[in-house]
Short mmCIF file of C-alpha atoms in Angstrom, two decimals:
data_model
loop_
_atom_site.label_atom_id
_atom_site.label_comp_id
_atom_site.label_asym_id
_atom_site.label_seq_id
_atom_site.Cartn_x
_atom_site.Cartn_y
_atom_site.Cartn_z
CA MET J 1 19.32 2.84 -11.42
CA THR J 2 18.81 -0.62 -13.17
CA ILE J 3 15.64 0.09 -15.06
CA PRO J 4 16.09 -0.65 -18.72
CA ALA J 5 14.97 2.25 -21.10
CA ALA J 6 11.63 1.73 -23.01
CA ASN J 7 12.09 0.23 -26.32
CA ASP J 8 10.16 0.06 -29.68
CA GLN J 9 8.74 -3.58 -28.83
CA MET J 10 6.66 -2.03 -26.06
CA THR J 11 3.28 -0.52 -26.57
CA LEU J 12 3.00 3.26 -25.92
CA ASP J 13 1.38 2.67 -22.78
CA GLN J 14 4.21 0.34 -21.60
CA GLN J 15 6.85 2.96 -22.52
CA ASP J 16 4.93 5.50 -20.58
CA ASP J 17 4.73 3.27 -17.68
CA ILE J 18 8.49 2.61 -17.67
CA ARG J 19 9.12 6.44 -17.78
CA LEU J 20 6.98 6.77 -14.79
CA ILE J 21 8.92 4.23 -12.83
CA GLN J 22 12.13 5.87 -13.81
CA ARG J 23 10.77 9.26 -12.49
CA LEU J 24 9.70 7.35 -9.16
CA ALA J 25 13.27 6.04 -8.86
CA ALA J 26 14.48 9.50 -9.11
CA ARG J 27 12.10 10.61 -6.36
CA ASP J 28 9.68 12.65 -8.22
CA SER J 29 6.34 12.56 -6.19
CA ASN J 30 4.34 13.74 -9.15
CA ALA J 31 5.02 10.45 -10.80
CA MET J 32 3.48 8.69 -7.84
CA THR J 33 0.39 10.66 -8.25
CA GLN J 34 0.07 9.69 -11.84
CA LEU J 35 0.84 6.01 -11.25
CA TYR J 36 -1.81 6.08 -8.46
CA ASP J 37 -4.47 7.61 -10.80
CA ARG J 38 -3.64 4.91 -13.51
CA TYR J 39 -3.61 1.77 -11.63
CA ALA J 40 -5.27 2.32 -8.08
CA SER J 41 -8.70 1.27 -9.09
CA ARG J 42 -7.68 -1.95 -10.67
CA MET J 43 -5.25 -2.67 -7.81
CA LEU J 44 -7.82 -2.23 -5.46
CA ALA J 45 -10.23 -4.40 -7.16
CA ILE J 46 -7.45 -7.25 -6.82
CA ALA J 47 -6.90 -6.73 -3.07
CA ILE J 48 -10.69 -6.48 -2.44
CA ARG J 49 -11.09 -9.61 -4.28
CA VAL J 50 -8.49 -11.55 -2.18
CA LEU J 51 -9.14 -9.96 1.17
CA ASN J 52 -12.96 -9.64 0.83
CA ASP J 53 -12.76 -6.47 3.11
CA ARG J 54 -12.86 -3.04 1.57
CA ALA J 55 -11.17 -1.22 4.56
CA VAL J 56 -8.24 -3.72 4.86
CA ALA J 57 -8.01 -3.65 1.12
CA GLU J 58 -7.45 0.20 1.07
CA GLU J 59 -5.03 0.13 3.88
CA LEU J 60 -2.93 -2.55 1.98
CA LEU J 61 -3.20 -0.57 -1.30
CA CYS J 62 -1.57 2.40 0.50
CA ASP J 63 1.22 0.12 1.76
CA VAL J 64 1.83 -1.50 -1.68
CA PHE J 65 2.05 2.09 -3.48
CA PHE J 66 4.49 3.03 -0.72
CA GLU J 67 6.55 0.03 -1.30
CA ILE J 68 6.58 0.73 -4.99
CA TRP J 69 7.73 4.29 -4.15
CA GLN J 70 10.64 2.92 -2.16
CA LYS J 71 11.71 0.12 -4.39
CA ALA J 72 11.13 1.74 -7.80
CA ASP J 73 14.89 1.55 -8.51
CA ARG J 74 14.63 -2.21 -8.51
CA PHE J 75 11.99 -2.64 -11.13
CA ASP J 76 13.36 -4.88 -13.94
CA SER J 77 11.30 -4.48 -17.05
CA SER J 78 12.72 -7.53 -18.69
CA ARG J 79 10.68 -9.66 -16.20
CA GLY J 80 7.26 -8.34 -17.07
CA SER J 81 5.32 -5.09 -17.74
CA VAL J 82 4.77 -2.41 -15.09
CA SER J 83 1.16 -3.46 -15.04
CA THR J 84 1.92 -7.00 -14.38
CA TYR J 85 4.34 -6.12 -11.65
CA LEU J 86 1.72 -3.67 -9.98
CA PHE J 87 -1.00 -6.55 -10.08
CA MET J 88 1.10 -9.28 -9.10
CA LEU J 89 2.64 -7.43 -6.04
CA THR J 90 -0.95 -6.31 -4.91
CA ARG J 91 -2.06 -9.93 -5.24
CA SER J 92 0.86 -11.24 -3.34
CA ARG J 93 0.76 -8.70 -0.54
CA SER J 94 -2.95 -9.36 -0.21
CA ILE J 95 -2.37 -13.04 0.14
CA ASP J 96 0.18 -12.42 2.78
CA ARG J 97 -2.08 -10.22 4.78
CA LYS J 98 -4.85 -12.58 4.49
CA ARG J 99 -2.54 -15.52 5.79
CA SER J 100 -1.27 -13.35 8.60
CA SER J 101 -4.81 -12.75 9.74
CA GLY J 102 -5.78 -16.34 9.52
CA LYS J 103 -8.66 -15.41 7.30
CA MET J 104 -8.06 -18.03 4.41
CA LYS J 105 -11.60 -18.82 3.29
CA LEU J 106 -13.49 -19.10 0.06
CA THR J 107 -15.25 -15.96 -1.09
CA SER J 108 -18.42 -16.16 -2.87
CA LEU J 109 -18.19 -16.93 -6.56
CA GLU J 110 -20.48 -13.97 -7.03
CA ALA J 111 -17.70 -11.74 -5.87
CA ALA J 112 -15.65 -12.46 -8.89
CA SER J 113 -16.41 -9.91 -11.38
CA PHE J 114 -14.98 -9.94 -14.95
CA ASP J 115 -17.26 -7.46 -16.14
CA THR J 116 -15.72 -5.19 -18.83
CA PRO J 117 -13.70 -2.61 -17.01
CA ALA J 118 -13.59 0.85 -17.98
CA SER J 119 -10.47 2.40 -16.69
CA GLY J 120 -7.49 3.18 -18.63
CA TYR J 121 -5.28 6.43 -18.81
CA THR J 122 -5.89 7.34 -22.31
CA PRO J 123 -8.99 6.79 -24.33
CA ALA J 124 -7.26 4.54 -26.72
CA SER J 125 -5.78 2.23 -23.82
CA ALA J 126 -9.09 2.23 -22.18
CA VAL J 127 -10.70 0.84 -25.23
CA VAL J 128 -7.94 -1.79 -25.49
CA ALA J 129 -8.15 -2.65 -21.89
CA SER J 130 -11.98 -2.97 -22.28
CA GLU J 131 -11.69 -5.44 -25.11
CA GLN J 132 -9.00 -7.40 -23.35
CA ALA J 133 -11.10 -7.86 -20.48
CA SER J 134 -14.14 -8.83 -22.36
CA GLU J 135 -12.22 -11.67 -24.20
CA ILE J 136 -10.78 -12.74 -20.70
CA LYS J 137 -14.38 -12.82 -19.53
CA LYS J 138 -15.57 -14.93 -22.51
CA ALA J 139 -12.68 -17.25 -22.28
CA MET J 140 -13.33 -17.82 -18.27
CA ARG J 141 -16.81 -18.84 -19.27
CA VAL J 142 -15.53 -21.41 -21.82
CA LEU J 143 -13.86 -23.25 -18.91
CA GLU J 144 -15.41 -26.17 -17.28
CA PRO J 145 -17.03 -24.98 -13.99
CA ALA J 146 -14.67 -26.94 -11.86
CA GLN J 147 -11.79 -25.49 -13.81
CA ARG J 148 -13.02 -22.04 -13.34
CA GLN J 149 -13.97 -22.64 -9.58
CA CYS J 150 -10.32 -24.03 -8.93
CA ILE J 151 -8.71 -21.36 -10.81
CA GLU J 152 -10.57 -18.56 -8.91
CA CYS J 153 -9.77 -20.16 -5.57
CA SER J 154 -6.14 -20.51 -6.50
CA PHE J 155 -5.54 -17.38 -8.51
CA PHE J 156 -7.83 -14.83 -6.93
CA ASP J 157 -8.38 -16.15 -3.43
CA GLY J 158 -4.88 -17.25 -2.91
CA LEU J 159 -5.71 -20.50 -1.62
CA SER J 160 -3.14 -23.48 -1.74
CA HIS J 161 -4.11 -26.51 -3.45
CA SER J 162 -4.54 -28.28 -0.10
CA GLU J 163 -6.84 -25.64 1.07
CA ILE J 164 -8.89 -25.77 -2.21
CA ALA J 165 -8.87 -29.61 -1.85
CA GLU J 166 -10.49 -29.25 1.61
CA LYS J 167 -12.76 -26.57 0.74
CA LEU J 168 -14.19 -28.19 -2.26
CA ASN J 169 -13.93 -31.64 -0.81
CA LYS J 170 -11.97 -32.93 -3.73
CA PRO J 171 -8.80 -35.03 -3.92
CA LEU J 172 -5.51 -33.02 -3.95
CA GLY J 173 -4.33 -34.61 -7.16
CA THR J 174 -7.81 -33.65 -8.80
CA VAL J 175 -7.35 -30.07 -7.83
CA LYS J 176 -3.82 -29.82 -9.09
CA THR J 177 -4.77 -31.40 -12.46
CA THR J 178 -7.88 -29.21 -12.76
CA ILE J 179 -6.04 -25.90 -12.21
CA ARG J 180 -3.19 -27.11 -14.60
CA ASN J 181 -5.62 -27.94 -17.47
CA GLY J 182 -7.94 -24.75 -16.77
CA LEU J 183 -4.79 -22.43 -16.98
CA ILE J 184 -3.45 -24.16 -20.04
CA ARG J 185 -6.84 -23.98 -21.75
CA LEU J 186 -7.18 -20.17 -20.77
CA ARG J 187 -3.88 -19.48 -22.04
CA ASP J 188 -4.48 -21.08 -25.41
CA ALA J 189 -7.87 -19.46 -25.78
CA LEU J 190 -6.32 -15.92 -25.12
CA ARG J 191 -3.18 -16.51 -27.11
CA PRO J 192 -4.56 -15.22 -30.43
CA MET J 193 -5.54 -12.02 -28.75
CA ARG J 194 -2.13 -11.49 -27.25
CA MET A 1 12.39 -32.13 -20.00
CA ASP A 2 13.15 -29.84 -22.68
CA CYS A 3 12.16 -26.14 -23.26
CA VAL A 4 9.00 -27.01 -25.29
CA GLU A 5 7.73 -29.13 -22.63
CA ARG A 6 8.52 -26.57 -19.83
CA GLN A 7 6.06 -24.03 -21.49
CA ASP A 8 3.13 -25.32 -19.64
CA GLN A 9 5.25 -25.47 -16.50
CA ILE A 10 6.20 -21.87 -16.81
CA LEU A 11 2.59 -20.85 -17.18
CA LEU A 12 1.73 -22.48 -13.82
CA TYR A 13 4.68 -21.05 -12.15
CA ALA A 14 3.85 -17.62 -13.22
CA SER A 15 0.32 -18.17 -11.87
CA ASN A 16 1.59 -19.59 -8.42
CA ALA A 17 0.05 -22.87 -9.36
CA LEU A 18 3.19 -25.04 -9.29
CA ASP A 19 4.38 -27.37 -6.73
CA GLU A 20 7.44 -26.16 -4.94
CA ALA A 21 9.70 -28.95 -5.75
CA GLU A 22 8.91 -28.42 -9.65
CA ALA A 23 9.06 -24.62 -8.99
CA GLU A 24 12.58 -24.87 -7.60
CA GLU A 25 13.78 -26.97 -10.62
CA LEU A 26 12.17 -24.54 -13.00
CA ARG A 27 14.06 -21.60 -11.04
CA ALA A 28 17.24 -23.50 -11.40
CA HIS A 29 16.76 -23.86 -15.15
CA LEU A 30 15.72 -20.27 -15.53
CA ALA A 31 18.91 -19.25 -13.60
CA THR A 32 21.01 -20.54 -16.32
CA GLY A 33 19.87 -17.67 -18.58
CA CYS A 34 17.79 -19.81 -20.95
CA ALA A 35 16.54 -17.09 -23.37
CA LYS A 36 13.49 -19.15 -24.70
CA CYS A 37 12.25 -20.07 -21.17
CA ASN A 38 12.91 -16.65 -19.75
CA ALA A 39 10.90 -14.98 -22.58
CA ALA A 40 8.15 -17.49 -21.93
CA LEU A 41 8.13 -16.51 -18.34
CA ARG A 42 7.78 -12.95 -19.12
CA GLU A 43 4.87 -13.67 -21.36
CA ALA A 44 3.27 -16.02 -18.81
CA LYS A 45 3.67 -13.26 -16.06
CA ASP A 46 1.94 -10.75 -18.45
CA PHE A 47 -0.90 -13.28 -18.91
CA ALA A 48 -1.30 -13.66 -15.22
CA GLY A 49 -1.26 -9.83 -14.90
CA ASP A 50 -3.90 -9.54 -17.65
CA LEU A 51 -6.13 -11.93 -15.59
CA LEU A 52 -5.71 -9.90 -12.54
CA GLY A 53 -6.26 -6.67 -14.43
CA SER A 54 -9.56 -7.89 -15.87
CA LEU A 55 -11.34 -7.46 -12.60
CA THR A 56 -13.90 -4.53 -12.50
CA PRO A 57 -11.98 -1.48 -11.18
CA VAL A 58 -13.14 -0.11 -7.88
CA THR A 59 -12.55 3.58 -7.01
CA PRO A 60 -10.62 4.03 -3.83
CA SER A 61 -11.94 6.31 -0.97
CA VAL A 62 -11.39 10.04 -1.74
CA GLY A 63 -8.78 10.45 1.16
CA LEU A 64 -6.58 7.47 0.33
CA LYS A 65 -4.42 9.26 -2.21
CA HIS A 66 -3.75 12.16 0.31
CA GLN A 67 -2.92 9.64 2.90
CA LEU A 68 -0.43 7.98 0.42
CA MET A 69 1.13 11.35 -0.77
CA GLN A 70 1.56 12.43 2.97
CA SER A 71 3.63 9.29 3.42
CA VAL A 72 5.74 9.91 0.15
CA LEU A 73 6.25 13.61 1.09
CA ARG A 74 7.29 12.61 4.70
CA ASP A 75 9.77 10.00 3.14
CA LEU A 76 11.28 12.82 0.85
CA VAL A 77 11.89 14.98 3.90
CA THR A 78 13.59 12.20 5.99
CA PRO A 79 14.38 9.56 3.46
CA ALA A 80 14.80 6.00 4.52
CA LYS A 81 18.18 4.40 3.62
CA ARG A 82 17.78 2.10 0.73
CA SER A 83 19.08 -1.35 1.55
CA THR A 84 17.98 -5.06 1.41
CA ASP A 85 15.12 -6.25 3.22
CA VAL A 86 17.34 -8.14 5.69
CA GLU A 87 19.54 -5.19 6.44
CA ARG A 88 16.55 -2.84 6.74
CA LEU A 89 14.87 -5.03 9.20
CA ARG A 90 18.16 -5.32 11.25
CA MET A 91 18.52 -1.41 11.10
CA ILE A 92 14.91 -1.11 12.15
CA GLY A 93 15.81 -3.39 15.14
CA TYR A 94 18.72 -1.40 16.22
CA VAL A 95 17.08 2.02 15.65
CA ALA A 96 14.03 0.86 17.51
CA ALA A 97 16.15 -0.40 20.38
CA ALA A 98 18.27 2.69 20.44
CA SER A 99 15.25 4.97 20.28
CA ILE A 100 13.65 3.03 23.06
CA GLY A 101 16.76 3.21 25.14
CA PHE A 102 17.23 6.86 24.52
CA ILE A 103 13.65 7.80 25.14
CA LEU A 104 13.52 5.93 28.44
CA GLY A 105 16.81 7.67 29.40
CA MET A 106 15.45 11.11 28.41
CA LEU A 107 12.12 10.49 30.49
CA ILE A 108 14.20 9.36 33.55
CA MET A 109 16.23 12.71 33.15
CA TYR A 110 13.07 14.61 32.86
CA SER A 111 11.71 13.04 36.05
CA ARG A 112 14.77 14.27 37.86
CA LEU A 113 14.86 17.71 36.00
CA THR A 114 11.13 18.36 36.09
CA PRO A 115 9.71 16.73 39.23
CA SER A 116 6.41 18.33 38.57
CA GLN A 117 5.80 16.03 35.46
CA ASP A 118 3.77 12.88 36.31
CA TYR A 119 4.12 9.45 35.21
CA GLN A 120 1.05 9.60 32.83
CA ASP A 121 2.33 12.45 30.90
CA ARG A 122 5.73 10.77 30.40
CA MET A 123 4.09 7.48 29.22
CA GLN A 124 2.11 9.60 26.75
CA GLN A 125 5.11 11.19 25.29
CA LEU A 126 6.77 7.83 24.94
CA GLU A 127 3.57 6.29 23.09
CA VAL A 128 3.47 9.35 20.84
CA ALA A 129 7.14 9.47 19.99
CA LEU A 130 7.07 5.73 19.05
CA ALA A 131 3.96 5.93 16.98
CA ASP A 132 5.85 8.14 14.59
CA SER A 133 7.88 5.44 13.07
CA ARG A 134 8.78 7.66 10.26
CA MET A 135 10.63 10.18 12.30
CA SER A 136 14.27 9.75 12.14
CA ASN A 137 16.13 8.86 15.34
CA GLN A 138 18.12 12.14 15.22
CA GLU A 139 14.83 14.10 14.67
CA LEU A 140 13.34 12.37 17.62
CA GLN A 141 16.30 12.86 19.97
CA GLN A 142 16.44 16.65 19.17
CA MET A 143 12.52 17.13 19.67
CA LEU A 144 12.48 15.18 23.00
CA GLY A 145 15.58 16.77 24.21
CA SER A 146 14.28 20.31 23.80
CA SER A 147 12.48 21.96 26.74
CA GLN A 148 10.30 23.82 24.29
CA THR A 149 8.53 20.47 23.15
CA LYS A 150 5.08 20.33 24.74
CA LEU A 151 2.54 17.24 24.81
CA VAL A 152 -1.02 18.34 24.00
CA SER A 153 -3.90 16.12 24.53
CA MET A 154 -7.53 16.18 23.04
CA GLY A 155 -10.21 14.11 24.36
CA SER A 156 -9.88 11.70 27.19
CA ALA A 157 -12.76 9.32 27.32
CA PRO A 158 -11.89 5.79 26.73
CA ASP A 159 -12.74 4.32 23.25
CA GLN A 160 -13.81 7.66 22.04
CA PRO A 161 -11.89 9.81 19.53
CA GLY A 162 -8.89 11.37 20.87
CA GLY A 163 -5.68 12.83 19.95
CA ARG A 164 -2.33 13.64 21.16
CA ALA A 165 0.29 16.28 19.73
CA LEU A 166 3.80 16.99 20.15
CA TRP A 167 4.29 20.74 19.88
CA ASP A 168 7.81 21.51 18.74
CA GLN A 169 7.92 25.30 19.59
CA GLU A 170 11.41 25.53 18.50
CA LYS A 171 10.98 24.36 14.99
CA ARG A 172 7.34 25.49 14.98
CA LYS A 173 6.02 22.05 13.96
CA TRP A 174 2.92 20.21 15.20
CA HIS A 175 3.15 16.40 15.14
CA GLN A 176 -0.65 15.35 15.59
CA TYR A 177 -1.71 11.84 16.24
CA ILE A 178 -5.28 10.67 16.22
CA PHE A 179 -6.88 7.44 17.79
CA ASN A 180 -10.27 5.95 17.71
CA LEU A 181 -11.50 8.08 15.02
CA LYS A 182 -13.42 6.06 12.39
CA PRO A 183 -12.45 6.86 8.65
CA PRO A 184 -14.48 9.94 7.17
CA ALA A 185 -17.45 9.27 5.15
CA ASN A 186 -17.19 9.17 1.40
CA GLY A 187 -16.38 12.82 0.01
CA ARG A 188 -15.17 14.05 3.56
CA THR A 189 -11.99 14.42 5.34
CA TYR A 190 -10.86 15.67 8.67
CA GLU A 191 -9.19 19.04 9.01
CA LEU A 192 -6.93 20.52 11.77
CA TRP A 193 -7.10 24.16 12.73
CA PHE A 194 -4.74 26.66 14.58
CA ILE A 195 -6.72 29.25 16.35
CA PRO A 196 -4.92 32.23 17.62
CA ALA A 197 -6.27 34.16 20.71
CA GLY A 198 -8.93 36.34 19.48
CA GLY A 199 -8.35 35.33 15.84
CA LYS A 200 -9.87 33.23 13.02
CA PRO A 201 -8.95 29.57 12.54
CA ILE A 202 -6.16 28.97 10.35
CA ARG A 203 -6.00 25.80 8.00
CA ALA A 204 -3.26 23.37 9.38
CA GLY A 205 -3.87 20.40 7.07
CA ILE A 206 -6.20 17.66 6.29
CA PHE A 207 -5.99 14.04 6.99
CA ASP A 208 -7.88 10.64 7.17
CA THR A 209 -7.68 7.77 9.45
CA ASP A 210 -7.30 4.21 8.68
CA ALA A 211 -9.33 1.30 9.39
CA LYS A 212 -8.02 1.24 12.99
CA GLY A 213 -8.99 4.80 13.50
CA ALA A 214 -5.39 6.05 13.53
CA GLY A 215 -4.38 9.24 11.71
CA VAL A 216 -1.10 11.28 11.56
CA LEU A 217 -0.62 14.79 10.41
CA VAL A 218 2.60 16.92 10.60
CA ALA A 219 1.99 20.57 10.24
CA ASP A 220 4.10 23.65 10.08
CA LEU A 221 2.94 26.60 12.23
CA PRO A 222 2.75 29.63 9.89
CA ALA A 223 5.72 32.05 10.52
CA ASP A 224 3.30 34.90 11.31
CA LEU A 225 1.10 33.00 13.74
CA ARG A 226 1.51 34.09 17.37
CA ASP A 227 -0.28 33.29 20.46
CA LEU A 228 -1.59 29.96 19.42
CA ALA A 229 -4.61 29.43 21.87
CA VAL A 230 -6.73 26.54 20.52
CA VAL A 231 -6.16 23.68 18.09
CA ALA A 232 -9.21 22.02 16.92
CA ILE A 233 -10.41 19.21 14.53
CA THR A 234 -13.47 19.28 12.26
CA ASP A 235 -15.10 17.20 9.53
CA GLU A 236 -14.98 18.84 6.25
CA PRO A 237 -15.60 18.26 2.69
CA ALA A 238 -12.91 16.42 0.77
CA GLY A 239 -10.15 18.78 -0.02
CA GLY A 240 -10.65 20.72 3.32
CA SER A 241 -12.32 24.30 3.70
CA ASP A 242 -10.91 27.70 4.13
CA GLN A 243 -12.91 28.00 7.51
CA PRO A 244 -14.61 25.35 9.49
CA THR A 245 -17.97 24.49 8.20
CA THR A 246 -18.85 21.94 11.12
CA THR A 247 -18.53 22.24 14.88
CA PRO A 248 -15.12 20.84 16.14
CA PHE A 249 -15.43 17.48 17.68
CA LEU A 250 -11.85 17.37 19.17
CA VAL A 251 -10.35 20.68 20.80
CA ALA A 252 -7.23 21.39 22.80
CA LYS A 253 -6.90 24.69 24.64
CA LEU A 254 -3.36 25.75 25.00
CA GLN A 255 -3.79 28.73 27.23
#
């Protein structure tokens, strides 16, 4: 097993997540139950956002968790938190599924929902997650409409720059610059929070 | 470009918004072990993760967790060998080819040893056996090679819910496969029942079907169950019921 131990620089939740992954790597099926309870709802939200199809998203969610079960011993906490790993993996697999089915299209902007989430696995962490999401929501609204639109297409819909340029009828160079500037602005707006 | 200038690039890389040429250059730099840039990448990935995690959560369907845990438990029983993705794909190819060859060979043997078995039954056995990709090659060979393995069918109308099962009488295992059955409604699940002759239904297990209408359940026959006469499937509340609460919609009579 190559999973580094939890350390004092991590939050309590992050340390708990690491321990869960360690238990998964040791083939503890109860750990899978706990991981599912903690993260399934947020991972499903990501999958639905990309795939725009609940049934397919649920099928994919099951596959992603099973993949996590099989590859738990390969998780490297030095590369990012467990939650980041789960969310990014869900997004990545969702985009792969979408591409393989040939259904790369813009979803409605109304489908994007940054409302304050309520989930978390302890009351304290739920409050933190809720506050964090609220800040992200505010920061997204500060972006210029074009920046927000391009970031949503790229980040949440999984479209390539060329696909976004085609869909929005904008030059490729403009799309790239818009996404770049939007992400930088978003990061800088959220930096004090982190 | 120095590491300070790379910070924005790292943000875009973590958000999958960097051109491939620039991404390759950045990966080469990160591979040198630059502590500052690798730390920045971790932070950027967590930023991207926070963005994704800020979407409003959606509660999964009730049966999804059960479906996942069935897969996990099945994997615990017959664990897949851990290997790289390339090795695994190659192994799957070899095992699949060997399985198909073996199954075809066994079916040809069956046709010679059991002249009363028709072509349709043999093809159904092949379809059912290949559908259970989680069964190990050895397990599959043993089951198909046993004269005490029976194929059981439920439902026969095209495009209607149906099922086929492999009844391993030697190991007292029931491998149930379901087709064309839409996922249960919210708060509901499907339940399989073993019904002995003249006796009350015995719970065999609950399962859900996926978006394609396919479902799988592997159940052990209770040690004290004798004279199994009927197997049935009903629609039950989530978590199943102690006795059927609805009329079975798929039934197989074994006697």
